mmCIF file of C-alpha atoms in Angstrom:
data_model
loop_
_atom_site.group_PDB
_atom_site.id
_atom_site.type_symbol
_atom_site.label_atom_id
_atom_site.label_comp_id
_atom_site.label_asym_id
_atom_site.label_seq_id
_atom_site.Cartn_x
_atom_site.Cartn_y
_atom_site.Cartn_z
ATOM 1 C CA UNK A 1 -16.787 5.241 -12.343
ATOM 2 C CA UNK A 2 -19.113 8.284 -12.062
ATOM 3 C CA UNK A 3 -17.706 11.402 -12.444
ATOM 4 C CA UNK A 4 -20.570 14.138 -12.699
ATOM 5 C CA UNK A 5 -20.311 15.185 -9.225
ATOM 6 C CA UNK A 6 -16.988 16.180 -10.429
ATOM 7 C CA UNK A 7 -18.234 19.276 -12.193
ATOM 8 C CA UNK A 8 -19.098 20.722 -8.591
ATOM 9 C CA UNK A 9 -15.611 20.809 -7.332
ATOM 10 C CA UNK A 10 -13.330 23.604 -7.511
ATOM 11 C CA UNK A 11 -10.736 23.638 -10.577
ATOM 12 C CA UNK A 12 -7.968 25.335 -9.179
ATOM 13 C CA UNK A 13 -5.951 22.757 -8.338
ATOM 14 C CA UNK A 14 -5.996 21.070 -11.227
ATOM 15 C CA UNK A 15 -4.318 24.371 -12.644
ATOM 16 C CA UNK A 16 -1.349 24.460 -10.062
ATOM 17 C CA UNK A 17 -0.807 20.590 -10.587
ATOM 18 C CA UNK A 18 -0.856 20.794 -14.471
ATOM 19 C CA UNK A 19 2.155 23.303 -14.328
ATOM 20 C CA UNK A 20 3.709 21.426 -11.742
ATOM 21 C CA UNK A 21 3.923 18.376 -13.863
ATOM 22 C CA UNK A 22 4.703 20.410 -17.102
ATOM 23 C CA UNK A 23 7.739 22.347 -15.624
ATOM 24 C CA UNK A 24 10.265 21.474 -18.311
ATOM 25 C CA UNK A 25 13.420 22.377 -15.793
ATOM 26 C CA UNK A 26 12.760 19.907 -13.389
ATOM 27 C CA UNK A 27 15.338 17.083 -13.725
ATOM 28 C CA UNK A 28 13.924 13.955 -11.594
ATOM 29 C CA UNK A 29 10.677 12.518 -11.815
ATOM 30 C CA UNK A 30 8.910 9.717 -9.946
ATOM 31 C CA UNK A 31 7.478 6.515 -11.585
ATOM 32 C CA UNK A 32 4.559 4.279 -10.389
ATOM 33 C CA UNK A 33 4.665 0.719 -12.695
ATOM 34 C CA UNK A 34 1.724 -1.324 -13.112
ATOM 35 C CA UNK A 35 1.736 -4.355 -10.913
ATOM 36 C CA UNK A 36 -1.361 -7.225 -10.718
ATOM 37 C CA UNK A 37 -2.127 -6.828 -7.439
ATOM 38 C CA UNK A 38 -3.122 -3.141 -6.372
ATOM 39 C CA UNK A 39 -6.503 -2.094 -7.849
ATOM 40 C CA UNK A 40 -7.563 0.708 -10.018
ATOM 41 C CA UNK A 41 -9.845 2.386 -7.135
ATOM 42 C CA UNK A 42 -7.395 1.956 -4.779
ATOM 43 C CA UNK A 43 -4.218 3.936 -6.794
ATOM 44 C CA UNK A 44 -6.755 6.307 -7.743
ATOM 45 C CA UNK A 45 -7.720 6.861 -4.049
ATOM 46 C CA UNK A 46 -3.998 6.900 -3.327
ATOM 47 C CA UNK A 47 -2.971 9.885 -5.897
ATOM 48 C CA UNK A 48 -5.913 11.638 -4.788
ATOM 49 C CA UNK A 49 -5.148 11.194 -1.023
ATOM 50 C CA UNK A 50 -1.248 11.865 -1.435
ATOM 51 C CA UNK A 51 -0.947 14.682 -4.524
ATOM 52 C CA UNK A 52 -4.123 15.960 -3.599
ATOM 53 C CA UNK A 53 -4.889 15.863 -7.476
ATOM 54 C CA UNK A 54 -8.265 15.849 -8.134
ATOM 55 C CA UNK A 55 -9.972 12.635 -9.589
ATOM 56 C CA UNK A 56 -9.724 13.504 -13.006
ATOM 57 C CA UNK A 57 -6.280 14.094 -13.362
ATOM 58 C CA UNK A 58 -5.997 11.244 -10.674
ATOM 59 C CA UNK A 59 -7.693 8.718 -12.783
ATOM 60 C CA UNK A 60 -5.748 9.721 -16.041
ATOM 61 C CA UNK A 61 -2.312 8.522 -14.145
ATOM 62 C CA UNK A 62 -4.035 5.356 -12.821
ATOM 63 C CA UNK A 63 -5.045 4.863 -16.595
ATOM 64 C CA UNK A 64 -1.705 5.312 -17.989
ATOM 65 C CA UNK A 65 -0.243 2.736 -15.090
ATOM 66 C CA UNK A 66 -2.610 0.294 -16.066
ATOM 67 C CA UNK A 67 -2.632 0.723 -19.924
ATOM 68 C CA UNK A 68 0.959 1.502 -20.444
ATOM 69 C CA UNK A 69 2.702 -0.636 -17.650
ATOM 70 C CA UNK A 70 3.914 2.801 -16.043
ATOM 71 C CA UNK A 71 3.204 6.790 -15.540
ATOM 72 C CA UNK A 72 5.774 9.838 -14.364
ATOM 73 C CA UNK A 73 3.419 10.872 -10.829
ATOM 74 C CA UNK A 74 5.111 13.604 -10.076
ATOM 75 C CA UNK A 75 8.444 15.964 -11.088
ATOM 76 C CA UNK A 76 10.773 18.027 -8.647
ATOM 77 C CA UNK A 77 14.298 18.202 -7.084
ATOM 78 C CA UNK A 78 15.880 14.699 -6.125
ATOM 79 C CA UNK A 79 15.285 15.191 -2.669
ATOM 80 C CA UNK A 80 11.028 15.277 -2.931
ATOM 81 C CA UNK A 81 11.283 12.702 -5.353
ATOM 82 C CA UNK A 82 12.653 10.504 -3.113
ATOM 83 C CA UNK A 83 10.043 11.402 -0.636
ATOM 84 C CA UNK A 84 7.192 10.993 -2.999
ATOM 85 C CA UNK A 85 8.819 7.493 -3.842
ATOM 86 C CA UNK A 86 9.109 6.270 -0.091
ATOM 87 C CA UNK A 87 5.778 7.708 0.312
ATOM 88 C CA UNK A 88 3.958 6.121 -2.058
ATOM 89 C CA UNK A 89 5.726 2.617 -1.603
ATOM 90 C CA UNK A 90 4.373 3.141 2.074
ATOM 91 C CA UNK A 91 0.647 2.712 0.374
ATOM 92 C CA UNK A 92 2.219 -0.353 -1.335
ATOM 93 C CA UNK A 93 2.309 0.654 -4.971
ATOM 94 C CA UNK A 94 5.452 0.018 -6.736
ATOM 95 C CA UNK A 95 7.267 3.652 -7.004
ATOM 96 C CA UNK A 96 10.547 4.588 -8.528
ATOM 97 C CA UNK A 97 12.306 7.897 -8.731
ATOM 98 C CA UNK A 98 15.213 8.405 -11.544
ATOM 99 C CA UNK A 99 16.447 11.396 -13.450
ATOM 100 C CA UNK A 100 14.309 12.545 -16.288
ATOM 101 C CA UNK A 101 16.220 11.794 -19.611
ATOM 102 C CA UNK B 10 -21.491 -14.396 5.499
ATOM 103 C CA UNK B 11 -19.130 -11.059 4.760
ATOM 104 C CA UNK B 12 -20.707 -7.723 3.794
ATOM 105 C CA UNK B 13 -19.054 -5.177 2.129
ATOM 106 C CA UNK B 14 -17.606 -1.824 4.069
ATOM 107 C CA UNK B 15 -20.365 0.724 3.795
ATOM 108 C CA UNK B 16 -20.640 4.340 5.767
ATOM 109 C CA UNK B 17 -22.477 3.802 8.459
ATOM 110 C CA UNK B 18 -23.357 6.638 11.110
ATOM 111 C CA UNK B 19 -20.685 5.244 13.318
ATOM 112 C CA UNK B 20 -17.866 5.090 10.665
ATOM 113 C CA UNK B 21 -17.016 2.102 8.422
ATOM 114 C CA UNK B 22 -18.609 -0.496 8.528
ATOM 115 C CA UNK B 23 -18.011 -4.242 7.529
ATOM 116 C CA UNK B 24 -19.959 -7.185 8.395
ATOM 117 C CA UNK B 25 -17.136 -10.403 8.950
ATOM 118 C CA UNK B 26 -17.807 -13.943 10.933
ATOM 119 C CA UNK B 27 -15.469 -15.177 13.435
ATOM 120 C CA UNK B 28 -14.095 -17.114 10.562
ATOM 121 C CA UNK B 29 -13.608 -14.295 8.175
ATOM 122 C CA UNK B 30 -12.283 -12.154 10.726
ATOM 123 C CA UNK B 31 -9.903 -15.199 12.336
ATOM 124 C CA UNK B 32 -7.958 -15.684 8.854
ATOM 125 C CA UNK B 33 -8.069 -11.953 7.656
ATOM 126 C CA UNK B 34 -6.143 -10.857 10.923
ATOM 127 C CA UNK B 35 -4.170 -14.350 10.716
ATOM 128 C CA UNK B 36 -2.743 -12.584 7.316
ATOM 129 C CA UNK B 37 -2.499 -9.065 8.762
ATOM 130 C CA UNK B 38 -0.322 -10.769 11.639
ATOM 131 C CA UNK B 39 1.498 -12.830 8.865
ATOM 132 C CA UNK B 40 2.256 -9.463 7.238
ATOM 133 C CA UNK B 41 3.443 -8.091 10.004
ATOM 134 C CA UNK B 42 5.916 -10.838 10.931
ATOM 135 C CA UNK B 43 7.614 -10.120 7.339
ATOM 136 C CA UNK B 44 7.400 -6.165 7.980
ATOM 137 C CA UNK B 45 8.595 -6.469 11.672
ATOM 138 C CA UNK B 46 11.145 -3.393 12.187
ATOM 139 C CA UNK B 47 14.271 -3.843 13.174
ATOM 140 C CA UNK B 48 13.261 -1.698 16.321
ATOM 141 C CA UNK B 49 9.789 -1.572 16.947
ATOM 142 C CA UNK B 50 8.138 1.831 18.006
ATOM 143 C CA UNK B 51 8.856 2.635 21.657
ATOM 144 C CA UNK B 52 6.264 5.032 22.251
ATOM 145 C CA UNK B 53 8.995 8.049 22.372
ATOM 146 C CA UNK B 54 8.554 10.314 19.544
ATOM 147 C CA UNK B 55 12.469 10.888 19.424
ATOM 148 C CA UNK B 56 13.689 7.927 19.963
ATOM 149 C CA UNK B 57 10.879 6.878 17.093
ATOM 150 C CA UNK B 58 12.093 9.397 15.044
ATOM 151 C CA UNK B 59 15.888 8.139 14.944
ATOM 152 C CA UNK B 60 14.909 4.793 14.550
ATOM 153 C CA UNK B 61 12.798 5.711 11.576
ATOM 154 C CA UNK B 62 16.174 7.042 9.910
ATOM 155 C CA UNK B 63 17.727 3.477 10.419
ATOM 156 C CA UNK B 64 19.960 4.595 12.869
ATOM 157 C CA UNK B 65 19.737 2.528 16.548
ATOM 158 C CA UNK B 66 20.504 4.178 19.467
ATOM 159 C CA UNK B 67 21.741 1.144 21.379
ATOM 160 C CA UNK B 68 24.832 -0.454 20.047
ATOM 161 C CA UNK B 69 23.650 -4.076 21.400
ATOM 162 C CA UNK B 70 20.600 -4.040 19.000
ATOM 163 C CA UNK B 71 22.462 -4.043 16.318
ATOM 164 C CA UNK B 72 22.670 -7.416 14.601
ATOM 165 C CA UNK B 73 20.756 -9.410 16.965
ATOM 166 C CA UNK B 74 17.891 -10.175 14.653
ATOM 167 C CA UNK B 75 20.428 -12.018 12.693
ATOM 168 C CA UNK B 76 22.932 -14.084 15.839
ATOM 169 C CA UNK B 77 19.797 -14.678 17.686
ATOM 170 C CA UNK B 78 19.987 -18.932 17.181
ATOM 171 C CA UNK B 79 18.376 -19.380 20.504
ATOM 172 C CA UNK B 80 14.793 -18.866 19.391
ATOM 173 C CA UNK B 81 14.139 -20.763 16.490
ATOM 174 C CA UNK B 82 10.197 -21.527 17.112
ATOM 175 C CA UNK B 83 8.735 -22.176 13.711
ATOM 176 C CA UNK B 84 7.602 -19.911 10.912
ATOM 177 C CA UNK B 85 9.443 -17.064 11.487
ATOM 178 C CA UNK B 86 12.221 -15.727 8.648
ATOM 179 C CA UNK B 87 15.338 -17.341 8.558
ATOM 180 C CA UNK B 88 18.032 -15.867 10.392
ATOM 181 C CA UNK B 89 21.107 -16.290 8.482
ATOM 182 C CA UNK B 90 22.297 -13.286 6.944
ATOM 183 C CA UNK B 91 22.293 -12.138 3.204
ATOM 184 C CA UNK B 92 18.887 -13.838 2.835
ATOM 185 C CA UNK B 93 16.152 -11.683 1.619
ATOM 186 C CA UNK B 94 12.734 -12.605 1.515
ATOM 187 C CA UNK B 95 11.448 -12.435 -2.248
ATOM 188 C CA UNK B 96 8.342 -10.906 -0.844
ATOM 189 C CA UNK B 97 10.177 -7.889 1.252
ATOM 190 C CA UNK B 98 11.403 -6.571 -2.552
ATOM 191 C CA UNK B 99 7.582 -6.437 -3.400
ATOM 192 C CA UNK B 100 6.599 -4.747 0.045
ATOM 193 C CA UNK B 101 9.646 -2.365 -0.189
ATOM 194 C CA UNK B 102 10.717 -2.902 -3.931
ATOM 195 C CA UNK B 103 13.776 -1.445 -5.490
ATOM 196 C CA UNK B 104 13.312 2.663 -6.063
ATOM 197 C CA UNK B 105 15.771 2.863 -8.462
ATOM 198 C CA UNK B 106 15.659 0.669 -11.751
ATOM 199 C CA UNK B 107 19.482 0.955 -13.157
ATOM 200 C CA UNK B 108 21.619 2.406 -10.488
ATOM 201 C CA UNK B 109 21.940 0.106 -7.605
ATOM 202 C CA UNK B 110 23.995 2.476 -5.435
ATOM 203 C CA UNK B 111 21.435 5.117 -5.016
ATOM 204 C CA UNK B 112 18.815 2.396 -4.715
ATOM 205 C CA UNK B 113 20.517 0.943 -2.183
ATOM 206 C CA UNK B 114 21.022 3.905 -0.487
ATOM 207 C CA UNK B 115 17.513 5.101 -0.644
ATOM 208 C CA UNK B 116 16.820 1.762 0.767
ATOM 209 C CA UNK B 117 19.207 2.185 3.564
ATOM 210 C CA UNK B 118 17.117 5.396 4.327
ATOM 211 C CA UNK B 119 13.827 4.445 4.006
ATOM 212 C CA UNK B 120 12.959 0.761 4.631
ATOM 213 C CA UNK B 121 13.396 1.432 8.779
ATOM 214 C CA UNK B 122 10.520 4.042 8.520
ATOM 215 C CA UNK B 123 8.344 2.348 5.772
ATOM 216 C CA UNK B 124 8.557 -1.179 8.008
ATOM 217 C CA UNK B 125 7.612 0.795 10.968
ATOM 218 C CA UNK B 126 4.608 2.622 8.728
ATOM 219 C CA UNK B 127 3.256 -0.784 7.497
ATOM 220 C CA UNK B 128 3.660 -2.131 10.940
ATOM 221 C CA UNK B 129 1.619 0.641 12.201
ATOM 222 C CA UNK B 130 -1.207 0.253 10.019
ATOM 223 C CA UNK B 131 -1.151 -3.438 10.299
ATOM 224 C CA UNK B 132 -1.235 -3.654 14.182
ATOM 225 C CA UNK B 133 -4.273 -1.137 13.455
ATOM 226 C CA UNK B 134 -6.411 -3.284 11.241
ATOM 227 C CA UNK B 135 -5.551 -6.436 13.582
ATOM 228 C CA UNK B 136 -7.228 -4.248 16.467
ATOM 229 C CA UNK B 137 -9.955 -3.306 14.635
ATOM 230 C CA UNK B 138 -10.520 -6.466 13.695
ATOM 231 C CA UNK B 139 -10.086 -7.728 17.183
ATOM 232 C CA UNK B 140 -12.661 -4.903 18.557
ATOM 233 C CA UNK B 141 -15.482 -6.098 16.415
ATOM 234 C CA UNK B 142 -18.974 -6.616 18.123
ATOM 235 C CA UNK B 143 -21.955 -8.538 16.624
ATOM 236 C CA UNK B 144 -19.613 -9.312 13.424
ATOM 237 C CA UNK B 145 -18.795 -5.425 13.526
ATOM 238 C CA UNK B 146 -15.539 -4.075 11.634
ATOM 239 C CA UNK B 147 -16.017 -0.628 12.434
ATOM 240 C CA UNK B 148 -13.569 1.824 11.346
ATOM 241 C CA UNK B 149 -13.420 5.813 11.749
ATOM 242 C CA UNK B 150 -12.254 8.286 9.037
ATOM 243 C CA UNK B 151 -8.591 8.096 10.196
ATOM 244 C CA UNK B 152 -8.410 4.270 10.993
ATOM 245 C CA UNK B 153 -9.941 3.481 7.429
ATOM 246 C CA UNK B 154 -7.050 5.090 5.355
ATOM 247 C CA UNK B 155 -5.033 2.568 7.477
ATOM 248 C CA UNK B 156 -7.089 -0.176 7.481
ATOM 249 C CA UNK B 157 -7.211 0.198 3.278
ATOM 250 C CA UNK B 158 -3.149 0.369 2.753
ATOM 251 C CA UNK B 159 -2.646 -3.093 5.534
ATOM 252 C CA UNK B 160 -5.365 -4.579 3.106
ATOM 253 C CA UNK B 161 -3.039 -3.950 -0.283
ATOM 254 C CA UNK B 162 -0.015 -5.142 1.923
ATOM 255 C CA UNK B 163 -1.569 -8.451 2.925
ATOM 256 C CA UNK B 164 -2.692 -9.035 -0.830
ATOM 257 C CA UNK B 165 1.074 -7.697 -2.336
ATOM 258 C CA UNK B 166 2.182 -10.854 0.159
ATOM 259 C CA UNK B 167 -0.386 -13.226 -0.215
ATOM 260 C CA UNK B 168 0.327 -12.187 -4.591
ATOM 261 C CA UNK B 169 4.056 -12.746 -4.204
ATOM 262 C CA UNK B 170 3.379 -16.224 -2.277
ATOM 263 C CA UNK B 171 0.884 -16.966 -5.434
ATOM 264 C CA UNK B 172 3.626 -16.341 -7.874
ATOM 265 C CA UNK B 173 1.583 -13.451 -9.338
ATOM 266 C CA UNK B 174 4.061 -10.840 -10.241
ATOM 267 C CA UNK B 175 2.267 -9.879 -13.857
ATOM 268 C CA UNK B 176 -1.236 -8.929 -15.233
ATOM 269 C CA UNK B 177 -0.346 -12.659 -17.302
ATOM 270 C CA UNK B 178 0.433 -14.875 -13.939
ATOM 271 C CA UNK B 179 -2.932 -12.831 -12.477
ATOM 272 C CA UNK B 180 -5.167 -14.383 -15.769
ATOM 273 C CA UNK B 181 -3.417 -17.774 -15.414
ATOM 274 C CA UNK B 182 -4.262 -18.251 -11.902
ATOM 275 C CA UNK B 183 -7.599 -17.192 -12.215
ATOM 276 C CA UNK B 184 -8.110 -19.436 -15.280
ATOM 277 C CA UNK B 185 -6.462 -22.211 -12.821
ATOM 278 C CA UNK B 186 -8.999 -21.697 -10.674
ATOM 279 C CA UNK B 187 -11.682 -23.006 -12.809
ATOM 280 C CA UNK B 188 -10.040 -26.655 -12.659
ATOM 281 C CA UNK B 189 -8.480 -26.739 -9.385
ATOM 282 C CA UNK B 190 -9.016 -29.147 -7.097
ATOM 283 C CA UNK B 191 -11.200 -28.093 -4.378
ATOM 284 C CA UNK B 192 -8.491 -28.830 -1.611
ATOM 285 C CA UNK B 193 -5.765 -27.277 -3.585
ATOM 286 C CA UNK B 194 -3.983 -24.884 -1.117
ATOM 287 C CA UNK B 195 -3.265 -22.681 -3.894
ATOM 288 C CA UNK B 196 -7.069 -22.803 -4.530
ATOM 289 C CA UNK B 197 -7.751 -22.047 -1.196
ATOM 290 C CA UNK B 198 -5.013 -18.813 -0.757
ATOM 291 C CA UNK B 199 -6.862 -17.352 -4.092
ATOM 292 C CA UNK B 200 -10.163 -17.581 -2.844
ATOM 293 C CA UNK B 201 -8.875 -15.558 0.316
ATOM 294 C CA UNK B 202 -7.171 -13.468 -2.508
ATOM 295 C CA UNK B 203 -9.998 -12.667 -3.906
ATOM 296 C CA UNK B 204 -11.869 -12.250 -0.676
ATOM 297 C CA UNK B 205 -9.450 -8.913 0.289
ATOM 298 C CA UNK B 206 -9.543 -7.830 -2.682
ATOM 299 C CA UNK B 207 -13.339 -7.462 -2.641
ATOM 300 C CA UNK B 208 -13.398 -6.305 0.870
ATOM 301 C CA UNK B 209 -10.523 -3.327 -0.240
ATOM 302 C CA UNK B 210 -11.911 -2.410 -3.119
ATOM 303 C CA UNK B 211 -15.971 -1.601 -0.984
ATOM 304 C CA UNK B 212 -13.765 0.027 1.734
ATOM 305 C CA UNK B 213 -11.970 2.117 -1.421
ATOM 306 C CA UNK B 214 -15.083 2.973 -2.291
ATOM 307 C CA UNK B 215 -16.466 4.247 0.784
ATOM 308 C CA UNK B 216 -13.178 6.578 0.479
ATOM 309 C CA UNK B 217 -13.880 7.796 -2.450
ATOM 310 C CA UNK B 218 -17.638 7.949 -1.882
ATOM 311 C CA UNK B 219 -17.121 9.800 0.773
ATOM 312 C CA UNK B 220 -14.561 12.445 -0.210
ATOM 313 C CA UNK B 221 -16.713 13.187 -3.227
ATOM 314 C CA UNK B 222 -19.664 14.168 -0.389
ATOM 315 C CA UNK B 223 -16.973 16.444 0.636
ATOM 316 C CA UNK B 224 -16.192 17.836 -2.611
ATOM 317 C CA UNK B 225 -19.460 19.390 -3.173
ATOM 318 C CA UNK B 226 -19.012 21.329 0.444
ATOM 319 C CA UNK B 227 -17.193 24.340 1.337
ATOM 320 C CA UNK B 228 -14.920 22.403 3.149
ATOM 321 C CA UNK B 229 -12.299 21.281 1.023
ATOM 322 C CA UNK B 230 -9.144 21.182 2.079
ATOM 323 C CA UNK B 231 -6.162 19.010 2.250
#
């Protein structure tokens, strides 16, 4: 997939959404699992479109889904865990939340 | 003969024969038998809204998908209670592995609204589908998003029916494929299969294609 054009785009968000995902006091995290069906453009597509991560760090949690059967999306309080679960099973991929152990 | 979804001036664009388009929205409308709500949208935000939180306003709904024995015409789900379609835990799977409580309260939460979501977007591709002129899927930048995630529902079903759960039942079938009698219905639903998941992954594509256009603008925001 070619990323050049990526260089162009600002790098700010990749910033906020690095320390988002690094907070170590945040106690529930949501899962995506690797299934057969939904295809590596299209989860990309859908952490881009949801997180609004940009496609670097969007393609990095696609990898790890596909490569290692499962990636932590996102971390936060219960509550938007649950909505980043139900939101993501609404574009079909196969979300969990659970407490981070 | 299909051609792939490419941005046109007029939006999305797909090229699909009466054929093509006559089984992909017989699978969309499949889908959307499984997804059906409980209560389908009535057009009043509020009333929407409630219903979306699994809560019915109208006593008398409740429980009449299930003691309705007067209509059995065909294909639709069983009615008896306590049955679950296999295929409903891969549309709207389990969001808690190890604690079945708060999974099945999540559930109780959420699967109104996410049937009603799917629904949406399925009844959405049908009518584009439906609209087409010349051959002519045409879809604009809001009705594509929608048109992508009734795609990956129609393939999780059309997987589940397949028996392809893992990346291992996804090789086997394909290597199936290669010896398979050519009137084989399981032959036949994986080169449909296949078919969708071509067609998703050009429309993906486009997406992407498209938002990196946007990228490069001064326009970016979300």
């Amino acid at each position: 997939m070619p990323t050049a054009s990526l260089s162009l785009a600002p790098v700010e968000e990749e910033v906020t959404s690095l320390d988002e995902v690094v907070a170590p006091d945040v106690p529930w995290v949501t899962i995506v699992w690797n299934d057969p069906v939904n295809l590596m453009t299209y989860v990309t597509w859908v952490f881009e479109t949801y997180f609004a991560y940009p496609r670097s760090k969007a393609e990095k949690l696609m990898m790890d889904v596909h490569v290692r059967g499962r990636a932590v999306v996102s971390h936060g309080p219960r509550e938007s865990m649950e909505r980043d679960a139900e939101a993501l099973q609404g574009y079909g991929l196969w979300a969990t939340f659970e407490k981070d152990e | 003969m299909a051609r792939a979804f490419l941005r046109e001036p007029d939006g999305f664009v797909a090229l699909l024969d009466d054929g093509e388009r006559l089984i992909l929205s017989g699978l969309m409308q499949q889908t959307r038998v499984l997804l059906s709500p409980e209560i389908e949208a009535t057009g009043d935000a509020f009333d929407d809204l409630v219903a979306s939180m699994g809560v019915s306003l109208d006593l008398a709904d409740q429980g009449t998908g299930s003691a309705d024995s007067t209509g059995s015409s065909g294909d639709d789900e069983p009615a008896d209670t306590g049955h679950r379609d296999p295929a409903l835990d891969r549309l709207l799977p389990t969001a808690h592995r190890g604690d079945d409580e708060v999974a099945a309260e999540f559930r109780r939460l959420t699967e109104e609204g996410l049937r009603q979501r799917k629904s949406s977007n399925l009844d959405l591709a049908i009518g584009r589908i439906e609209a087409a002129d010349e051959d002519r899927v045409v879809l604009d930048a809001a009705q594509a998003p929608a048109f992508l995630i009734a795609l990956t529902d129609v393939r999780l079903l059309l997987g589940e029916r397949m028996g392809m759960r893992t990346e291992e039942d996804a090789e086997a079938l394909h290597a199936a494929m290669e010896t398979i009698d050519d009137d084989d219905p399981l032959g036949y639903a994986m080169a449909w299969y296949d078919f969708l998941t071509w067609l998703q992954e050009t429309l993906a594509h486009a997406l992407m294609d498209e938002r990196d256009g946007d990228g490069e603008g001064t326009d970016e925001d979300v």
